[in-house]
Structures are given as structure tokens and as C-alpha cells.
C-alpha positions as a LaTeX table, in Angstrom:
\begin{tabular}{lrrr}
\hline
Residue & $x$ (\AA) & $y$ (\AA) & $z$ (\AA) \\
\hline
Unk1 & $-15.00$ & 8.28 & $-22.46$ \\
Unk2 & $-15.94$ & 5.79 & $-19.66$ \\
Unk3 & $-13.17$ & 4.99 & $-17.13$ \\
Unk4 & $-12.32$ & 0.97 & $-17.11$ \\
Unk5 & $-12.44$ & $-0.99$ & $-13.69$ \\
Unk6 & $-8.71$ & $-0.75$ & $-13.86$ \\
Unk7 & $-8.64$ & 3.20 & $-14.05$ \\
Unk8 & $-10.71$ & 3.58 & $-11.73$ \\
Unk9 & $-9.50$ & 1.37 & $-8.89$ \\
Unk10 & $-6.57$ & 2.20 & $-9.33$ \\
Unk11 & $-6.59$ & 5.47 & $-7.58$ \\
Unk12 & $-6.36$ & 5.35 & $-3.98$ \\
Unk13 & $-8.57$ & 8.37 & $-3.18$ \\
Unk14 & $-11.43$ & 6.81 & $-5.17$ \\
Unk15 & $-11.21$ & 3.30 & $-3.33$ \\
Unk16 & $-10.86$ & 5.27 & 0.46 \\
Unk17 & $-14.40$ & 6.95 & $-0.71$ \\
Unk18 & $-15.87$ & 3.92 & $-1.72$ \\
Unk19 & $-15.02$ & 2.41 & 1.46 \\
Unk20 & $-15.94$ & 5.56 & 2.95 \\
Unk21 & $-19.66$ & 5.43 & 1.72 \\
Unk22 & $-19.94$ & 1.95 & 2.54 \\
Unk23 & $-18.86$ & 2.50 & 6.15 \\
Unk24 & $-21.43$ & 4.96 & 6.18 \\
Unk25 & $-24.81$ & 3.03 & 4.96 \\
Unk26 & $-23.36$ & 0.15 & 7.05 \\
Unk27 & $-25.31$ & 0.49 & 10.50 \\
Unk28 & $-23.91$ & $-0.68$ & 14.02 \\
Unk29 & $-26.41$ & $-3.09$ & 15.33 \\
Unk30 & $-24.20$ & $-5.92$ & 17.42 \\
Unk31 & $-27.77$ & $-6.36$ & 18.96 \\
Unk32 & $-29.79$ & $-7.19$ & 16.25 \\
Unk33 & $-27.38$ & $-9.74$ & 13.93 \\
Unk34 & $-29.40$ & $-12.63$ & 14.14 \\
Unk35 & $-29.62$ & $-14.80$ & 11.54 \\
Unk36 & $-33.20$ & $-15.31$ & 11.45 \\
Unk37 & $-34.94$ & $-11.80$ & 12.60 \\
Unk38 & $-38.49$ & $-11.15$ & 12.03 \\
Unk39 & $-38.02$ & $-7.49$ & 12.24 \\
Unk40 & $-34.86$ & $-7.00$ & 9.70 \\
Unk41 & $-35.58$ & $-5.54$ & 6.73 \\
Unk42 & $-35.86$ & $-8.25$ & 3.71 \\
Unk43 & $-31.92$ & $-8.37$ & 2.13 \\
Unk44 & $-30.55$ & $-7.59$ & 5.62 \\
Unk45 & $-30.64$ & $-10.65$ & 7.06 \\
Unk46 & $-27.87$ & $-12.41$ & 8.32 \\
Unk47 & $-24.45$ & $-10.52$ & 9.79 \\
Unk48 & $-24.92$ & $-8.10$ & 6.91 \\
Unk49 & $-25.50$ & $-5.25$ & 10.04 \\
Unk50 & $-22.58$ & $-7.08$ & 11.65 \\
Unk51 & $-19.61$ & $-5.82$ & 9.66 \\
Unk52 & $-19.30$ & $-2.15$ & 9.39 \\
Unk53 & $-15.71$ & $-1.24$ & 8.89 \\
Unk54 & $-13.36$ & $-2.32$ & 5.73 \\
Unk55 & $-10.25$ & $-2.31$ & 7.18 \\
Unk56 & $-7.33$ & $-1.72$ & 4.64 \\
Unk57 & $-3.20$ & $-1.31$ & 4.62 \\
Unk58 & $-1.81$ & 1.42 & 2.65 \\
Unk59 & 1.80 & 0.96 & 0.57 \\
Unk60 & 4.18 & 4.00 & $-0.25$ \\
Unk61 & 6.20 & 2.71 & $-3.26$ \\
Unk62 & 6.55 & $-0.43$ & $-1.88$ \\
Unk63 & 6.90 & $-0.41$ & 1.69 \\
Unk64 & 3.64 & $-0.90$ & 3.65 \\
Unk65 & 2.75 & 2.10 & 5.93 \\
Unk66 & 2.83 & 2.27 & 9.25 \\
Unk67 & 2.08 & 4.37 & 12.05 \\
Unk68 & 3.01 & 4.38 & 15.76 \\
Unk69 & $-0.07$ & 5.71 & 18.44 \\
Unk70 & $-0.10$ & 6.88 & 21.10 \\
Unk71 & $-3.03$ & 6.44 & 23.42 \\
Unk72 & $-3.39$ & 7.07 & 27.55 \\
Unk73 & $-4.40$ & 4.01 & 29.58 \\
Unk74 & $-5.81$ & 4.19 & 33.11 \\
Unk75 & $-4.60$ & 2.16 & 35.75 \\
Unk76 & $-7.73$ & 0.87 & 37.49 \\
Unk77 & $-6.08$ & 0.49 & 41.23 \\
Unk78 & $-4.02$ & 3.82 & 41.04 \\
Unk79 & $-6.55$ & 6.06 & 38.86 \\
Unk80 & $-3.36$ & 7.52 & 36.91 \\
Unk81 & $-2.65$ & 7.75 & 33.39 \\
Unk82 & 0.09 & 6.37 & 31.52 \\
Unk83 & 1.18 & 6.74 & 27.51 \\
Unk84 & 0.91 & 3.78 & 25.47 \\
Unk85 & 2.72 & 3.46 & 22.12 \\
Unk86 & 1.72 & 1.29 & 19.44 \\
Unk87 & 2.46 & 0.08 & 15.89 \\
Unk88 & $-0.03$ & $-0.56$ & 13.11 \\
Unk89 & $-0.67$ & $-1.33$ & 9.90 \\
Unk90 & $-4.15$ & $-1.34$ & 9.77 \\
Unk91 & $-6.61$ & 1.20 & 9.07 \\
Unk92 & $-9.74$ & 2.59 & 8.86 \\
Unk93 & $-10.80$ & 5.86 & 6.62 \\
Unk94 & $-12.75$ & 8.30 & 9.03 \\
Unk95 & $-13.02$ & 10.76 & 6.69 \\
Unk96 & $-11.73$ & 12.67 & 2.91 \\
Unk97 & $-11.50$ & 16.15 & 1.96 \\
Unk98 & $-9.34$ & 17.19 & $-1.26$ \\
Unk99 & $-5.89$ & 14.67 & $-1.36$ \\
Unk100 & $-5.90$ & 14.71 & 2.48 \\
Unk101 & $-7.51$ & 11.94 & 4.63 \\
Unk102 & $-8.24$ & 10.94 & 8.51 \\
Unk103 & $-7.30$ & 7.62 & 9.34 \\
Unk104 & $-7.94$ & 5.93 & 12.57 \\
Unk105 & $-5.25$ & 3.89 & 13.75 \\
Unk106 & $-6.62$ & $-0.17$ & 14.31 \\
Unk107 & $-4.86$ & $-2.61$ & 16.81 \\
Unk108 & $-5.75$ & $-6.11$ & 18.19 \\
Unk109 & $-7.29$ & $-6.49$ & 21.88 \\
Unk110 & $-4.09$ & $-7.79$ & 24.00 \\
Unk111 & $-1.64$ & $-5.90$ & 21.24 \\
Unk112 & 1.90 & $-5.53$ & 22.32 \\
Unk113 & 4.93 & $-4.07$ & 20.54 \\
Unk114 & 5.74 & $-7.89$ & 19.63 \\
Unk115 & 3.36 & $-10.61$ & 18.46 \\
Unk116 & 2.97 & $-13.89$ & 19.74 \\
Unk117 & 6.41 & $-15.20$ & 19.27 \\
Unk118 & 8.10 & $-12.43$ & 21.11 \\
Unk119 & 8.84 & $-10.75$ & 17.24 \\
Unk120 & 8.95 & $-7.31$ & 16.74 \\
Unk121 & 5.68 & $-6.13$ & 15.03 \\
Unk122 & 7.60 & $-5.28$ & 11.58 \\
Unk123 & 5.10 & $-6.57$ & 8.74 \\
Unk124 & 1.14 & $-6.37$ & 8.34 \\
Unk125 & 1.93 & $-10.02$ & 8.20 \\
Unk126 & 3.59 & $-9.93$ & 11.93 \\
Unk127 & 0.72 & $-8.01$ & 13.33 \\
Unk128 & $-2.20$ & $-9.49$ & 11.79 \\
Unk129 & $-1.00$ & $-13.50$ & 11.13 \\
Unk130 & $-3.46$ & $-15.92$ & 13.23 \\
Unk131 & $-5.22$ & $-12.52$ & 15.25 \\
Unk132 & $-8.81$ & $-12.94$ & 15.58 \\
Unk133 & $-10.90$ & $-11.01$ & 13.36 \\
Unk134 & $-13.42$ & $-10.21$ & 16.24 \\
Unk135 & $-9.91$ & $-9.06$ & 18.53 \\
Unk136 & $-9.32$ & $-5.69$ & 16.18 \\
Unk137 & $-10.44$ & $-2.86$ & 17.53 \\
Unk138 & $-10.94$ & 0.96 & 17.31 \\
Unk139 & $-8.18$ & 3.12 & 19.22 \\
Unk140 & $-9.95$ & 6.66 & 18.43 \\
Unk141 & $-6.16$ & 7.55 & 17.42 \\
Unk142 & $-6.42$ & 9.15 & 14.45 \\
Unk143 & $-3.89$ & 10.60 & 11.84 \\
Unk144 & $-4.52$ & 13.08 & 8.63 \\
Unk145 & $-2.17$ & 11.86 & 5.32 \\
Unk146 & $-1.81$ & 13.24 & 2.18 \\
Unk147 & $-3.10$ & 10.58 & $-0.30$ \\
Unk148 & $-1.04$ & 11.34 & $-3.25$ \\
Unk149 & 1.79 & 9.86 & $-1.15$ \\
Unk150 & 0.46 & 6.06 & $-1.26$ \\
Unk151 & 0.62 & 3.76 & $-4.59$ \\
Unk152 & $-1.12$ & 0.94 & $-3.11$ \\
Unk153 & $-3.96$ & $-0.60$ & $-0.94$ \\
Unk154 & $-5.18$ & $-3.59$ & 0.94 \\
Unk155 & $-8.55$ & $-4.22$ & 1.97 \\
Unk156 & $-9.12$ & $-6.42$ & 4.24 \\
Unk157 & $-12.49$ & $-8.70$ & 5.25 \\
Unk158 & $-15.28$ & $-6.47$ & 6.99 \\
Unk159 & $-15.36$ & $-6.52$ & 10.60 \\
Unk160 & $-17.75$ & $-4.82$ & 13.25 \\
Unk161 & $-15.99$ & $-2.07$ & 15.37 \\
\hline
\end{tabular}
């Protein structure tokens, strides 16, 4: 018996390796997103090599997940290295064996532990409300989860990371 849309969506695993695929046929080629090149392949015109990343938020019960990074940033003048902590929402899926996944951790360019209005970051809707798309970026922070723990997922619009 055929699965229904509904079935098969519904499982988080299958949606993380759908993204998964597509995040893998997608290529990286900032260079070459010009509307009108000669030398794209007819159908992949346009920003369609642009965008290769669905970023997503994942929900336990209710709650959206979150994670805090931590990351090492280089002061230019000094040379040393100092932590930096984070807090996201946002995802991307890096890779899926069995119920266990690798997620990269995603933050905006500029992020701080409070948005714009000096707010702690305490919603996807705190970090991500009136960001620009092209701002999110790839931290290479990375954390393994055991899927069977989530009931729910966001995706979000394609970007280019």
C-alpha cells in the first residue's frame, strides 16, 4: 500500500533526507548566477545554482530546539583566540545515518546573544525577524541528535552558504 503525502512527510528523518539529497545535487556556483548565462545548462538558469542550503528549525513536543555553539574567534591585532558562544535555531542537515543526524549550527553575520532591540535571542522568531537572508551563514559547528527525539520541522526559503 502506497504511503499518502501526509505519511510520508510527516516523519522527520524522511524530510532531513530529502533536504539532504537536494543539498547535494544543488552546486555552489556564487560565480556563475547570472540571470542570462550562455554557458548554463538549459533549466538552470536564473539563481537556481544560487541557493544551496534549506535551512530548517526542529520542534521537540512543542518547544523549538535550540542549541548554543561554541566557536574560536581570532583577534586580528593580538593573533589570540577567544571562545564565542552562540544561540540558534537554525539548521542545516550535514549528514544521516540510522535515527542519528549531523547538524551544523547557522547564525546571522553580526549575531549577538541579543537581537536588534537589545532582547535576548529566545524564539526562532527573535533570531531570525527582519535578518537578511543573504546575512546567515555557516559556523562549521556541528552537533549529532537523535531524530526520534523531534515531532516537528520548519523549512525555511533556500539560501546560498
Amino acid at each position: 500500500m502506497e504511503a499518502s503525502c501526509y505519511e510520508e512527510n510527516r516523519c522527520i528523518k524522511k524530510t532531513l533526507e530529502k533536504i539532504l539529497e537536494a543539498q547535494r545535487k544543488a552546486k555552489k556556483k556564487k560565480g556563475d548566477s547570472c540571470q542570462t548565462s550562455c554557458l548554463a545548462p538549459l533549466g538552470e538558469l536564473g539563481n537556481h545554482y544560487s541557493k544551496n542550503t534549506i535551512p530548517f528549525i526542529l520542534y521537540c513536543d512543542c518547544d523549538p530546539f535550540k542549541v548554543e555553539g561554541v566557536t574560536i574567534c581570532r583577534d586580528k591585532n593580538s593573533n589570540s583566540e577567544t571562545f564565542v558562544c552562540f544561540i540558534t535555531f537554525v539548521f542545516r542537515i550535514i549528514d544521516i545515518k540510522d535515527d542519528c543526524a549531523v547538524l551544523e549550527l547557522l547564525k546571522f553575520k553580526n549575531h549577538q546573544k541579543c537581537n536588534s532591540k537589545g532582547k535576548p535571542i529566545c524564539s526562532p522568531c527573535s533570531q531570525l525577524n527582519c535578518e537578511n537572508i543573504d546575512d546567515l551563514k555557516a559556523t562549521g559547528v556541528c552537533v549529532n541528535v537523535d531524530l526520534s527525539g523531534f515531532h516537528a520541522i520548519q523549512c525555511l526559503p533556500p539560501v546560498c552558504l
